[in-house]
Amino acid sequence: MSIEVSLKTLQRASQGQHQPIEQTMERLPQGVRRLAVQLRTSVPVPDLWSVLTDYEALSDFIPNLSRSTLLGRQGHVVRLSQIGSQQLLGLKFSASVQLELSEHRPEGLLQFRMLKGDFRRFEGCWRLQAVPDATLLLYDLTVQGCLGMPVALIEQRLRHDLSENLLAVEKEALRRGLV
């Protein structure tokens, strides 16, 4: 098992220099990848939570998420249907998943797992943690593509997309004027 760690600094026009996004990637057996990205932001935990749990609006601001539909809720367990799409090597690729999410608001934890969909495995969590003068926003994903899906291609896209997703959540919280 190898772990690759990279730090990249992303620029935002409206904010100037942005905090570095920490990113890790593990290559696990059978084409499984575990990726985690973390952003340090000034947006408070409750405001980020509000954005992350606005399930039907997620496709309005998350890049490459075409649709997010709330299928049902029982207490702190939520079921969603999502479709993501993007251009890869000049071809349009789309994948759908049906997710079960468990909301643990006091802990700032939103866990998810695929019930059915276009991957063999798709699970992870969003974690929000207040630290002095900031909030840590973490997205952790374990994914395994279907047979015939090139692992290296998925890995490349996810490394880019996960960082973009964190920035999109932060930007949406700022846009809503929650801070």
GROMACS .gro file of N, CA and C in nm:
model
  537
    1MET      N    1   0.086  -0.117   0.000
    1MET     CA    2   0.000   0.000   0.000
    1MET      C    3   0.090   0.123   0.000
    2SER      N    4   0.061   0.218  -0.087
    2SER     CA    5   0.140   0.340  -0.089
    2SER      C    6   0.049   0.458  -0.061
    3ILE      N    7   0.105   0.558   0.002
    3ILE     CA    8   0.029   0.680   0.031
    3ILE      C    9   0.103   0.795  -0.035
    4GLU      N   10   0.029   0.872  -0.111
    4GLU     CA   11   0.083   0.988  -0.177
    4GLU      C   12   0.023   1.110  -0.111
    5VAL      N   13   0.101   1.208  -0.077
    5VAL     CA   14   0.048   1.328  -0.016
    5VAL      C   15   0.092   1.447  -0.101
    6SER      N   16  -0.002   1.532  -0.133
    6SER     CA   17   0.034   1.652  -0.208
    6SER      C   18  -0.038   1.771  -0.147
    7LEU      N   19   0.027   1.885  -0.148
    7LEU     CA   20  -0.035   2.010  -0.106
    7LEU      C   21  -0.044   2.098  -0.229
    8LYS      N   22  -0.160   2.156  -0.250
    8LYS     CA   23  -0.166   2.250  -0.360
    8LYS      C   24  -0.238   2.376  -0.313
    9THR      N   25  -0.193   2.486  -0.364
    9THR     CA   26  -0.253   2.613  -0.330
    9THR      C   27  -0.343   2.656  -0.444
   10LEU      N   28  -0.468   2.681  -0.411
   10LEU     CA   29  -0.565   2.721  -0.512
   10LEU      C   30  -0.596   2.870  -0.494
   11GLN      N   31  -0.601   2.940  -0.604
   11GLN     CA   32  -0.632   3.082  -0.602
   11GLN      C   33  -0.782   3.103  -0.617
   12ARG      N   34  -0.833   3.201  -0.547
   12ARG     CA   35  -0.972   3.240  -0.566
   12ARG      C   36  -0.975   3.389  -0.592
   13ALA      N   37  -1.037   3.427  -0.702
   13ALA     CA   38  -1.039   3.568  -0.742
   13ALA      C   39  -1.099   3.656  -0.634
   14SER      N   40  -1.208   3.611  -0.574
   14SER     CA   41  -1.276   3.695  -0.476
   14SER      C   42  -1.205   3.700  -0.342
   15GLN      N   43  -1.119   3.603  -0.312
   15GLN     CA   44  -1.056   3.595  -0.181
   15GLN      C   45  -0.905   3.615  -0.186
   16GLY      N   46  -0.845   3.627  -0.307
   16GLY     CA   47  -0.701   3.635  -0.316
   16GLY      C   48  -0.640   3.498  -0.289
   17GLN      N   49  -0.527   3.496  -0.219
   17GLN     CA   50  -0.459   3.369  -0.189
   17GLN      C   51  -0.543   3.286  -0.092
   18HIS      N   52  -0.563   3.161  -0.126
   18HIS     CA   53  -0.644   3.070  -0.044
   18HIS      C   54  -0.553   2.981   0.037
   19GLN      N   55  -0.601   2.935   0.152
   19GLN     CA   56  -0.527   2.837   0.231
   19GLN      C   57  -0.499   2.714   0.146
   20PRO      N   58  -0.386   2.650   0.166
   20PRO     CA   59  -0.359   2.526   0.092
   20PRO      C   60  -0.462   2.418   0.126
   21ILE      N   61  -0.494   2.339   0.027
   21ILE     CA   62  -0.582   2.224   0.048
   21ILE      C   63  -0.490   2.104   0.065
   22GLU      N   64  -0.507   2.033   0.175
   22GLU     CA   65  -0.428   1.913   0.199
   22GLU      C   66  -0.500   1.796   0.132
   23GLN      N   67  -0.424   1.712   0.065
   23GLN     CA   68  -0.483   1.601  -0.009
   23GLN      C   69  -0.399   1.476   0.010
   24THR      N   70  -0.464   1.366   0.043
   24THR     CA   71  -0.394   1.238   0.052
   24THR      C   72  -0.464   1.137  -0.038
   25MET      N   73  -0.388   1.039  -0.084
   25MET     CA   74  -0.445   0.935  -0.167
   25MET      C   75  -0.377   0.804  -0.132
   26GLU      N   76  -0.457   0.700  -0.108
   26GLU     CA   77  -0.406   0.566  -0.083
   26GLU      C   78  -0.448   0.475  -0.196
   27ARG      N   79  -0.354   0.395  -0.243
   27ARG     CA   80  -0.384   0.291  -0.343
   27ARG      C   81  -0.400   0.160  -0.267
   28LEU      N   82  -0.521   0.108  -0.267
   28LEU     CA   83  -0.552  -0.016  -0.197
   28LEU      C   84  -0.568  -0.129  -0.299
   29PRO      N   85  -0.569  -0.254  -0.255
   29PRO     CA   86  -0.583  -0.366  -0.349
   29PRO      C   87  -0.712  -0.360  -0.431
   30GLN      N   88  -0.710  -0.426  -0.546
   30GLN     CA   89  -0.824  -0.442  -0.635
   30GLN      C   90  -0.878  -0.310  -0.690
   31GLY      N   91  -0.788  -0.214  -0.712
   31GLY     CA   92  -0.828  -0.088  -0.773
   31GLY      C   93  -0.906   0.006  -0.683
   32VAL      N   94  -0.902  -0.017  -0.553
   32VAL     CA   95  -0.971   0.071  -0.458
   32VAL      C   96  -0.881   0.191  -0.430
   33ARG      N   97  -0.941   0.308  -0.426
   33ARG     CA   98  -0.868   0.430  -0.393
   33ARG      C   99  -0.936   0.497  -0.274
   34ARG      N  100  -0.856   0.545  -0.181
   34ARG     CA  101  -0.908   0.623  -0.069
   34ARG      C  102  -0.844   0.760  -0.080
   35LEU      N  103  -0.928   0.859  -0.095
   35LEU     CA  104  -0.882   0.996  -0.108
   35LEU      C  105  -0.940   1.080   0.003
   36ALA      N  106  -0.861   1.172   0.053
   36ALA     CA  107  -0.910   1.265   0.155
   36ALA      C  108  -0.856   1.403   0.122
   37VAL      N  109  -0.943   1.502   0.133
   37VAL     CA  110  -0.902   1.641   0.112
   37VAL      C  111  -0.953   1.723   0.230
   38GLN      N  112  -0.873   1.821   0.268
   38GLN     CA  113  -0.909   1.904   0.383
   38GLN      C  114  -0.881   2.050   0.352
   39LEU      N  115  -0.975   2.133   0.388
   39LEU     CA  116  -0.966   2.277   0.368
   39LEU      C  117  -0.982   2.347   0.502
   40ARG      N  118  -0.896   2.443   0.528
   40ARG     CA  119  -0.908   2.528   0.647
   40ARG      C  120  -0.981   2.654   0.601
   41THR      N  121  -1.093   2.686   0.666
   41THR     CA  122  -1.176   2.798   0.622
   41THR      C  123  -1.222   2.882   0.742
   42SER      N  124  -1.266   3.001   0.713
   42SER     CA  125  -1.319   3.089   0.818
   42SER      C  126  -1.470   3.068   0.837
   43VAL      N  127  -1.533   2.988   0.753
   43VAL     CA  128  -1.678   2.965   0.761
   43VAL      C  129  -1.707   2.876   0.882
   44PRO      N  130  -1.797   2.918   0.972
   44PRO     CA  131  -1.829   2.839   1.091
   44PRO      C  132  -1.898   2.705   1.058
   45VAL      N  133  -1.881   2.608   1.148
   45VAL     CA  134  -1.937   2.474   1.132
   45VAL      C  135  -2.087   2.477   1.099
   46PRO      N  136  -2.172   2.549   1.174
   46PRO     CA  137  -2.316   2.544   1.143
   46PRO      C  138  -2.349   2.592   1.001
   47ASP      N  139  -2.274   2.687   0.950
   47ASP     CA  140  -2.300   2.739   0.816
   47ASP      C  141  -2.261   2.638   0.708
   48LEU      N  142  -2.148   2.571   0.727
   48LEU     CA  143  -2.107   2.466   0.633
   48LEU      C  144  -2.204   2.349   0.639
   49TRP      N  145  -2.248   2.313   0.760
   49TRP     CA  146  -2.344   2.203   0.776
   49TRP      C  147  -2.473   2.233   0.699
   50SER      N  148  -2.519   2.356   0.709
   50SER     CA  149  -2.641   2.397   0.639
   50SER      C  150  -2.627   2.378   0.488
   51VAL      N  151  -2.512   2.410   0.433
   51VAL     CA  152  -2.488   2.394   0.290
   51VAL      C  153  -2.480   2.246   0.253
   52LEU      N  154  -2.404   2.167   0.330
   52LEU     CA  155  -2.387   2.025   0.299
   52LEU      C  156  -2.516   1.945   0.307
   53THR      N  157  -2.608   1.988   0.394
   53THR     CA  158  -2.732   1.913   0.412
   53THR      C  159  -2.850   1.972   0.333
   54ASP      N  160  -2.822   2.067   0.247
   54ASP     CA  161  -2.922   2.119   0.154
   54ASP      C  162  -2.916   2.029   0.029
   55TYR      N  163  -2.956   1.904   0.047
   55TYR     CA  164  -2.930   1.797  -0.049
   55TYR      C  165  -2.979   1.826  -0.190
   56GLU      N  166  -3.098   1.881  -0.204
   56GLU     CA  167  -3.152   1.903  -0.338
   56GLU      C  168  -3.085   2.020  -0.409
   57ALA      N  169  -3.014   2.104  -0.337
   57ALA     CA  170  -2.945   2.217  -0.400
   57ALA      C  171  -2.799   2.185  -0.434
   58LEU      N  172  -2.748   2.071  -0.390
   58LEU     CA  173  -2.606   2.039  -0.411
   58LEU      C  174  -2.564   2.049  -0.557
   59SER      N  175  -2.649   2.005  -0.647
   59SER     CA  176  -2.613   2.008  -0.790
   59SER      C  177  -2.610   2.150  -0.846
   60ASP      N  178  -2.661   2.247  -0.771
   60ASP     CA  179  -2.655   2.387  -0.815
   60ASP      C  180  -2.515   2.446  -0.802
   61PHE      N  181  -2.433   2.392  -0.713
   61PHE     CA  182  -2.302   2.451  -0.691
   61PHE      C  183  -2.185   2.353  -0.688
   62ILE      N  184  -2.210   2.223  -0.679
   62ILE     CA  185  -2.100   2.126  -0.683
   62ILE      C  186  -2.067   2.097  -0.830
   63PRO      N  187  -1.943   2.124  -0.871
   63PRO     CA  188  -1.906   2.100  -1.011
   63PRO      C  189  -1.926   1.952  -1.047
   64ASN      N  190  -1.972   1.928  -1.165
   64ASN     CA  191  -1.991   1.794  -1.222
   64ASN      C  192  -2.099   1.710  -1.153
   65LEU      N  193  -2.176   1.769  -1.064
   65LEU     CA  194  -2.291   1.699  -1.006
   65LEU      C  195  -2.414   1.749  -1.081
   66SER      N  196  -2.471   1.663  -1.165
   66SER     CA  197  -2.583   1.702  -1.252
   66SER      C  198  -2.715   1.704  -1.179
   67ARG      N  199  -2.731   1.611  -1.084
   67ARG     CA  200  -2.859   1.601  -1.014
   67ARG      C  201  -2.838   1.544  -0.875
   68SER      N  202  -2.913   1.598  -0.779
   68SER     CA  203  -2.914   1.547  -0.643
   68SER      C  204  -3.059   1.553  -0.595
   69THR      N  205  -3.116   1.436  -0.569
   69THR     CA  206  -3.257   1.427  -0.532
   69THR      C  207  -3.272   1.358  -0.397
   70LEU      N  208  -3.344   1.421  -0.308
   70LEU     CA  209  -3.375   1.363  -0.177
   70LEU      C  210  -3.484   1.259  -0.197
   71LEU      N  211  -3.454   1.133  -0.163
   71LEU     CA  212  -3.550   1.024  -0.179
   71LEU      C  213  -3.631   1.001  -0.052
   72GLY      N  214  -3.573   1.033   0.062
   72GLY     CA  215  -3.644   1.012   0.187
   72GLY      C  216  -3.557   1.039   0.307
   73ARG      N  217  -3.624   1.052   0.421
   73ARG     CA  218  -3.554   1.079   0.546
   73ARG      C  219  -3.625   1.005   0.658
   74GLN      N  220  -3.547   0.939   0.746
   74GLN     CA  221  -3.599   0.879   0.868
   74GLN      C  222  -3.504   0.920   0.979
   75GLY      N  223  -3.546   1.016   1.059
   75GLY     CA  224  -3.459   1.066   1.165
   75GLY      C  225  -3.333   1.127   1.107
   76HIS      N  226  -3.218   1.074   1.149
   76HIS     CA  227  -3.090   1.127   1.100
   76HIS      C  228  -3.035   1.050   0.980
   77VAL      N  229  -3.117   0.962   0.921
   77VAL     CA  230  -3.075   0.885   0.803
   77VAL      C  231  -3.149   0.939   0.680
   78VAL      N  232  -3.071   0.969   0.578
   78VAL     CA  233  -3.123   1.030   0.456
   78VAL      C  234  -3.085   0.942   0.337
   79ARG      N  235  -3.175   0.933   0.240
   79ARG     CA  236  -3.146   0.862   0.115
   79ARG      C  237  -3.148   0.962   0.000
   80LEU      N  238  -3.044   0.956  -0.083
   80LEU     CA  239  -3.028   1.047  -0.197
   80LEU      C  240  -3.003   0.970  -0.324
   81SER      N  241  -3.043   1.028  -0.435
   81SER     CA  242  -3.004   0.981  -0.566
   81SER      C  243  -2.923   1.093  -0.629
   82GLN      N  244  -2.805   1.059  -0.681
   82GLN     CA  245  -2.721   1.160  -0.743
   82GLN      C  246  -2.666   1.110  -0.876
   83ILE      N  247  -2.651   1.205  -0.969
   83ILE     CA  248  -2.589   1.176  -1.098
   83ILE      C  249  -2.479   1.279  -1.119
   84GLY      N  250  -2.361   1.227  -1.148
   84GLY     CA  251  -2.248   1.312  -1.180
   84GLY      C  252  -2.213   1.292  -1.326
   85SER      N  253  -2.165   1.399  -1.391
   85SER     CA  254  -2.123   1.385  -1.530
   85SER      C  255  -2.009   1.481  -1.558
   86GLN      N  256  -1.923   1.440  -1.652
   86GLN     CA  257  -1.811   1.523  -1.692
   86GLN      C  258  -1.752   1.473  -1.822
   87GLN      N  259  -1.671   1.556  -1.882
   87GLN     CA  260  -1.602   1.520  -2.005
   87GLN      C  261  -1.470   1.454  -1.969
   88LEU      N  262  -1.446   1.336  -2.022
   88LEU     CA  263  -1.319   1.266  -2.004
   88LEU      C  264  -1.269   1.222  -2.141
   89LEU      N  265  -1.153   1.270  -2.178
   89LEU     CA  266  -1.093   1.235  -2.308
   89LEU      C  267  -1.189   1.258  -2.424
   90GLY      N  268  -1.263   1.368  -2.416
   90GLY     CA  269  -1.355   1.405  -2.522
   90GLY      C  270  -1.489   1.332  -2.519
   91LEU      N  271  -1.508   1.242  -2.425
   91LEU     CA  272  -1.635   1.169  -2.412
   91LEU      C  273  -1.708   1.213  -2.287
   92LYS      N  274  -1.840   1.215  -2.295
   92LYS     CA  275  -1.918   1.249  -2.177
   92LYS      C  276  -1.938   1.122  -2.093
   93PHE      N  277  -1.897   1.130  -1.968
   93PHE     CA  278  -1.906   1.018  -1.875
   93PHE      C  279  -2.004   1.058  -1.766
   94SER      N  280  -2.097   0.968  -1.734
   94SER     CA  281  -2.186   0.998  -1.621
   94SER      C  282  -2.198   0.873  -1.534
   95ALA      N  283  -2.221   0.897  -1.407
   95ALA     CA  284  -2.236   0.787  -1.311
   95ALA      C  285  -2.347   0.825  -1.214
   96SER      N  286  -2.425   0.725  -1.177
   96SER     CA  287  -2.531   0.752  -1.081
   96SER      C  288  -2.511   0.664  -0.957
   97VAL      N  289  -2.553   0.719  -0.845
   97VAL     CA  290  -2.546   0.646  -0.718
   97VAL      C  291  -2.671   0.675  -0.637
   98GLN      N  292  -2.709   0.577  -0.560
   98GLN     CA  293  -2.811   0.597  -0.458
   98GLN      C  294  -2.738   0.582  -0.326
   99LEU      N  295  -2.744   0.686  -0.244
   99LEU     CA  296  -2.667   0.693  -0.121
   99LEU      C  297  -2.756   0.690   0.002
  100GLU      N  298  -2.701   0.633   0.109
  100GLU     CA  299  -2.761   0.647   0.241
  100GLU      C  300  -2.663   0.729   0.323
  101LEU      N  301  -2.713   0.837   0.380
  101LEU     CA  302  -2.631   0.926   0.461
  101LEU      C  303  -2.679   0.921   0.605
  102SER      N  304  -2.584   0.925   0.697
  102SER     CA  305  -2.616   0.934   0.840
  102SER      C  306  -2.564   1.067   0.890
  103GLU      N  307  -2.655   1.149   0.939
  103GLU     CA  308  -2.619   1.282   0.990
  103GLU      C  309  -2.588   1.272   1.139
  104HIS      N  310  -2.470   1.315   1.177
  104HIS     CA  311  -2.429   1.322   1.317
  104HIS      C  312  -2.390   1.467   1.343
  105ARG      N  313  -2.490   1.551   1.354
  105ARG     CA  314  -2.466   1.695   1.363
  105ARG      C  315  -2.379   1.736   1.482
  106PRO      N  316  -2.403   1.683   1.604
  106PRO     CA  317  -2.318   1.726   1.716
  106PRO      C  318  -2.169   1.699   1.693
  107GLU      N  319  -2.138   1.593   1.620
  107GLU     CA  320  -1.998   1.559   1.592
  107GLU      C  321  -1.949   1.624   1.462
  108GLY      N  322  -2.038   1.691   1.388
  108GLY     CA  323  -2.000   1.751   1.261
  108GLY      C  324  -1.964   1.645   1.158
  109LEU      N  325  -2.036   1.532   1.160
  109LEU     CA  326  -2.003   1.420   1.074
  109LEU      C  327  -2.123   1.381   0.988
  110LEU      N  328  -2.098   1.368   0.859
  110LEU     CA  329  -2.199   1.325   0.763
  110LEU      C  330  -2.140   1.206   0.687
  111GLN      N  331  -2.180   1.084   0.727
  111GLN     CA  332  -2.128   0.963   0.666
  111GLN      C  333  -2.218   0.919   0.552
  112PHE      N  334  -2.159   0.863   0.447
  112PHE     CA  335  -2.240   0.814   0.336
  112PHE      C  336  -2.186   0.682   0.284
  113ARG      N  337  -2.278   0.604   0.225
  113ARG     CA  338  -2.239   0.479   0.160
  113ARG      C  339  -2.335   0.456   0.045
  114MET      N  340  -2.284   0.394  -0.060
  114MET     CA  341  -2.365   0.366  -0.177
  114MET      C  342  -2.453   0.244  -0.151
  115LEU      N  343  -2.582   0.259  -0.180
  115LEU     CA  344  -2.674   0.146  -0.174
  115LEU      C  345  -2.677   0.073  -0.307
  116LYS      N  346  -2.674   0.151  -0.414
  116LYS     CA  347  -2.661   0.095  -0.549
  116LYS      C  348  -2.611   0.205  -0.640
  117GLY      N  349  -2.550   0.162  -0.751
  117GLY     CA  350  -2.498   0.262  -0.843
  117GLY      C  351  -2.395   0.206  -0.937
  118ASP      N  352  -2.323   0.296  -1.001
  118ASP     CA  353  -2.231   0.262  -1.108
  118ASP      C  354  -2.088   0.234  -1.061
  119PHE      N  355  -2.068   0.219  -0.933
  119PHE     CA  356  -1.938   0.183  -0.878
  119PHE      C  357  -1.952   0.053  -0.801
  120ARG      N  358  -1.840  -0.014  -0.779
  120ARG     CA  359  -1.844  -0.132  -0.692
  120ARG      C  360  -1.844  -0.087  -0.547
  121ARG      N  361  -1.779   0.025  -0.521
  121ARG     CA  362  -1.773   0.078  -0.384
  121ARG      C  363  -1.766   0.229  -0.391
  122PHE      N  364  -1.843   0.296  -0.306
  122PHE     CA  365  -1.845   0.442  -0.299
  122PHE      C  366  -1.896   0.477  -0.161
  123GLU      N  367  -1.805   0.517  -0.072
  123GLU     CA  368  -1.842   0.548   0.067
  123GLU      C  369  -1.743   0.646   0.126
  124GLY      N  370  -1.787   0.716   0.229
  124GLY     CA  371  -1.697   0.810   0.293
  124GLY      C  372  -1.771   0.900   0.389
  125CYS      N  373  -1.716   1.020   0.406
  125CYS     CA  374  -1.779   1.115   0.499
  125CYS      C  375  -1.732   1.258   0.472
  126TRP      N  376  -1.814   1.348   0.519
  126TRP     CA  377  -1.778   1.489   0.533
  126TRP      C  378  -1.761   1.509   0.683
  127ARG      N  379  -1.655   1.578   0.725
  127ARG     CA  380  -1.634   1.605   0.866
  127ARG      C  381  -1.603   1.754   0.883
  128LEU      N  382  -1.668   1.814   0.980
  128LEU     CA  383  -1.649   1.955   1.012
  128LEU      C  384  -1.594   1.965   1.154
  129GLN      N  385  -1.486   2.041   1.171
  129GLN     CA  386  -1.426   2.053   1.303
  129GLN      C  387  -1.383   2.196   1.328
  130ALA      N  388  -1.434   2.253   1.437
  130ALA     CA  389  -1.393   2.387   1.476
  130ALA      C  390  -1.255   2.378   1.543
  131VAL      N  391  -1.164   2.462   1.497
  131VAL     CA  392  -1.031   2.476   1.558
  131VAL      C  393  -1.012   2.624   1.584
  132PRO      N  394  -0.911   2.662   1.664
  132PRO     CA  395  -0.893   2.805   1.691
  132PRO      C  396  -0.885   2.888   1.562
  133ASP      N  397  -0.972   2.987   1.552
  133ASP     CA  398  -0.975   3.083   1.441
  133ASP      C  399  -1.010   3.022   1.305
  134ALA      N  400  -1.066   2.902   1.300
  134ALA     CA  401  -1.098   2.843   1.170
  134ALA      C  402  -1.188   2.720   1.186
  135THR      N  403  -1.229   2.666   1.073
  135THR     CA  404  -1.301   2.539   1.066
  135THR      C  405  -1.226   2.451   0.967
  136LEU      N  406  -1.212   2.324   1.003
  136LEU     CA  407  -1.155   2.227   0.909
  136LEU      C  408  -1.270   2.156   0.841
  137LEU      N  409  -1.269   2.157   0.709
  137LEU     CA  410  -1.369   2.088   0.628
  137LEU      C  411  -1.297   1.973   0.559
  138LEU      N  412  -1.336   1.850   0.593
  138LEU     CA  413  -1.271   1.731   0.541
  138LEU      C  414  -1.369   1.648   0.461
  139TYR      N  415  -1.323   1.598   0.345
  139TYR     CA  416  -1.401   1.505   0.264
  139TYR      C  417  -1.315   1.382   0.245
  140ASP      N  418  -1.367   1.267   0.284
  140ASP     CA  419  -1.295   1.140   0.277
  140ASP      C  420  -1.378   1.046   0.191
  141LEU      N  421  -1.318   0.987   0.088
  141LEU     CA  422  -1.390   0.902  -0.006
  141LEU      C  423  -1.310   0.776  -0.035
  142THR      N  424  -1.377   0.661  -0.024
  142THR     CA  425  -1.322   0.534  -0.069
  142THR      C  426  -1.406   0.491  -0.188
  143VAL      N  427  -1.338   0.466  -0.301
  143VAL     CA  428  -1.410   0.437  -0.425
  143VAL      C  429  -1.342   0.322  -0.500
  144GLN      N  430  -1.425   0.241  -0.563
  144GLN     CA  431  -1.378   0.135  -0.649
  144GLN      C  432  -1.466   0.136  -0.773
  145GLY      N  433  -1.403   0.153  -0.888
  145GLY     CA  434  -1.478   0.158  -1.012
  145GLY      C  435  -1.531   0.022  -1.053
  146CYS      N  436  -1.620   0.023  -1.148
  146CYS     CA  437  -1.674  -0.101  -1.203
  146CYS      C  438  -1.570  -0.166  -1.293
  147LEU      N  439  -1.593  -0.292  -1.324
  147LEU     CA  440  -1.504  -0.363  -1.416
  147LEU      C  441  -1.498  -0.286  -1.547
  148GLY      N  442  -1.378  -0.273  -1.601
  148GLY     CA  443  -1.361  -0.203  -1.727
  148GLY      C  444  -1.343  -0.053  -1.711
  149MET      N  445  -1.362   0.001  -1.590
  149MET     CA  446  -1.343   0.143  -1.565
  149MET      C  447  -1.196   0.165  -1.530
  150PRO      N  448  -1.121   0.243  -1.608
  150PRO     CA  449  -0.978   0.260  -1.583
  150PRO      C  450  -0.952   0.332  -1.451
  151VAL      N  451  -0.887   0.264  -1.359
  151VAL     CA  452  -0.861   0.316  -1.226
  151VAL      C  453  -0.780   0.445  -1.230
  152ALA      N  454  -0.677   0.449  -1.314
  152ALA     CA  455  -0.591   0.567  -1.322
  152ALA      C  456  -0.670   0.690  -1.363
  153LEU      N  457  -0.766   0.673  -1.454
  153LEU     CA  458  -0.849   0.784  -1.500
  153LEU      C  459  -0.937   0.836  -1.386
  154ILE      N  460  -0.998   0.745  -1.313
  154ILE     CA  461  -1.082   0.784  -1.199
  154ILE      C  462  -0.998   0.859  -1.096
  155GLU      N  463  -0.882   0.805  -1.068
  155GLU     CA  464  -0.792   0.864  -0.968
  155GLU      C  465  -0.757   1.007  -1.004
  156GLN      N  466  -0.718   1.031  -1.129
  156GLN     CA  467  -0.681   1.164  -1.175
  156GLN      C  468  -0.797   1.263  -1.157
  157ARG      N  469  -0.917   1.223  -1.201
  157ARG     CA  470  -1.033   1.311  -1.193
  157ARG      C  471  -1.068   1.340  -1.048
  158LEU      N  472  -1.069   1.237  -0.964
  158LEU     CA  473  -1.106   1.256  -0.824
  158LEU      C  474  -1.010   1.349  -0.751
  159ARG      N  475  -0.882   1.338  -0.780
  159ARG     CA  476  -0.784   1.424  -0.714
  159ARG      C  477  -0.818   1.571  -0.740
  160HIS      N  478  -0.858   1.601  -0.859
  160HIS     CA  479  -0.895   1.739  -0.893
  160HIS      C  480  -1.033   1.775  -0.839
  161ASP      N  481  -1.130   1.687  -0.863
  161ASP     CA  482  -1.269   1.718  -0.830
  161ASP      C  483  -1.295   1.733  -0.681
  162LEU      N  484  -1.229   1.654  -0.597
  162LEU     CA  485  -1.256   1.663  -0.454
  162LEU      C  486  -1.213   1.797  -0.397
  163SER      N  487  -1.101   1.849  -0.442
  163SER     CA  488  -1.059   1.982  -0.399
  163SER      C  489  -1.159   2.088  -0.445
  164GLU      N  490  -1.203   2.075  -0.569
  164GLU     CA  491  -1.302   2.169  -0.623
  164GLU      C  492  -1.433   2.162  -0.544
  165ASN      N  493  -1.472   2.043  -0.499
  165ASN     CA  494  -1.595   2.027  -0.422
  165ASN      C  495  -1.586   2.102  -0.290
  166LEU      N  496  -1.474   2.093  -0.220
  166LEU     CA  497  -1.457   2.165  -0.094
  166LEU      C  498  -1.468   2.316  -0.116
  167LEU      N  499  -1.400   2.363  -0.218
  167LEU     CA  500  -1.405   2.506  -0.248
  167LEU      C  501  -1.547   2.549  -0.286
  168ALA      N  502  -1.621   2.464  -0.354
  168ALA     CA  503  -1.758   2.496  -0.394
  168ALA      C  504  -1.849   2.506  -0.271
  169VAL      N  505  -1.831   2.419  -0.174
  169VAL     CA  506  -1.910   2.424  -0.050
  169VAL      C  507  -1.879   2.553   0.025
  170GLU      N  508  -1.751   2.585   0.038
  170GLU     CA  509  -1.712   2.708   0.106
  170GLU      C  510  -1.768   2.830   0.033
  171LYS      N  511  -1.755   2.832  -0.098
  171LYS     CA  512  -1.802   2.946  -0.178
  171LYS      C  513  -1.954   2.962  -0.164
  172GLU      N  514  -2.027   2.851  -0.163
  172GLU     CA  515  -2.172   2.858  -0.150
  172GLU      C  516  -2.212   2.913  -0.013
  173ALA      N  517  -2.144   2.873   0.093
  173ALA     CA  518  -2.173   2.927   0.225
  173ALA      C  519  -2.147   3.078   0.227
  174LEU      N  520  -2.039   3.120   0.165
  174LEU     CA  521  -2.009   3.264   0.158
  174LEU      C  522  -2.113   3.336   0.073
  175ARG      N  523  -2.154   3.275  -0.038
  175ARG     CA  524  -2.254   3.337  -0.127
  175ARG      C  525  -2.387   3.356  -0.056
  176ARG      N  526  -2.424   3.258   0.024
  176ARG     CA  527  -2.551   3.267   0.097
  176ARG      C  528  -2.547   3.372   0.207
  177GLY      N  529  -2.429   3.425   0.230
  177GLY     CA  530  -2.417   3.528   0.332
  177GLY      C  531  -2.433   3.475   0.472
  178LEU      N  532  -2.397   3.349   0.490
  178LEU     CA  533  -2.412   3.287   0.621
  178LEU      C  534  -2.302   3.328   0.718
  179VAL      N  535  -2.195   3.387   0.665
  179VAL     CA  536  -2.085   3.425   0.754
  179VAL      C  537  -2.087   3.572   0.780
   0.00000   0.00000   0.00000
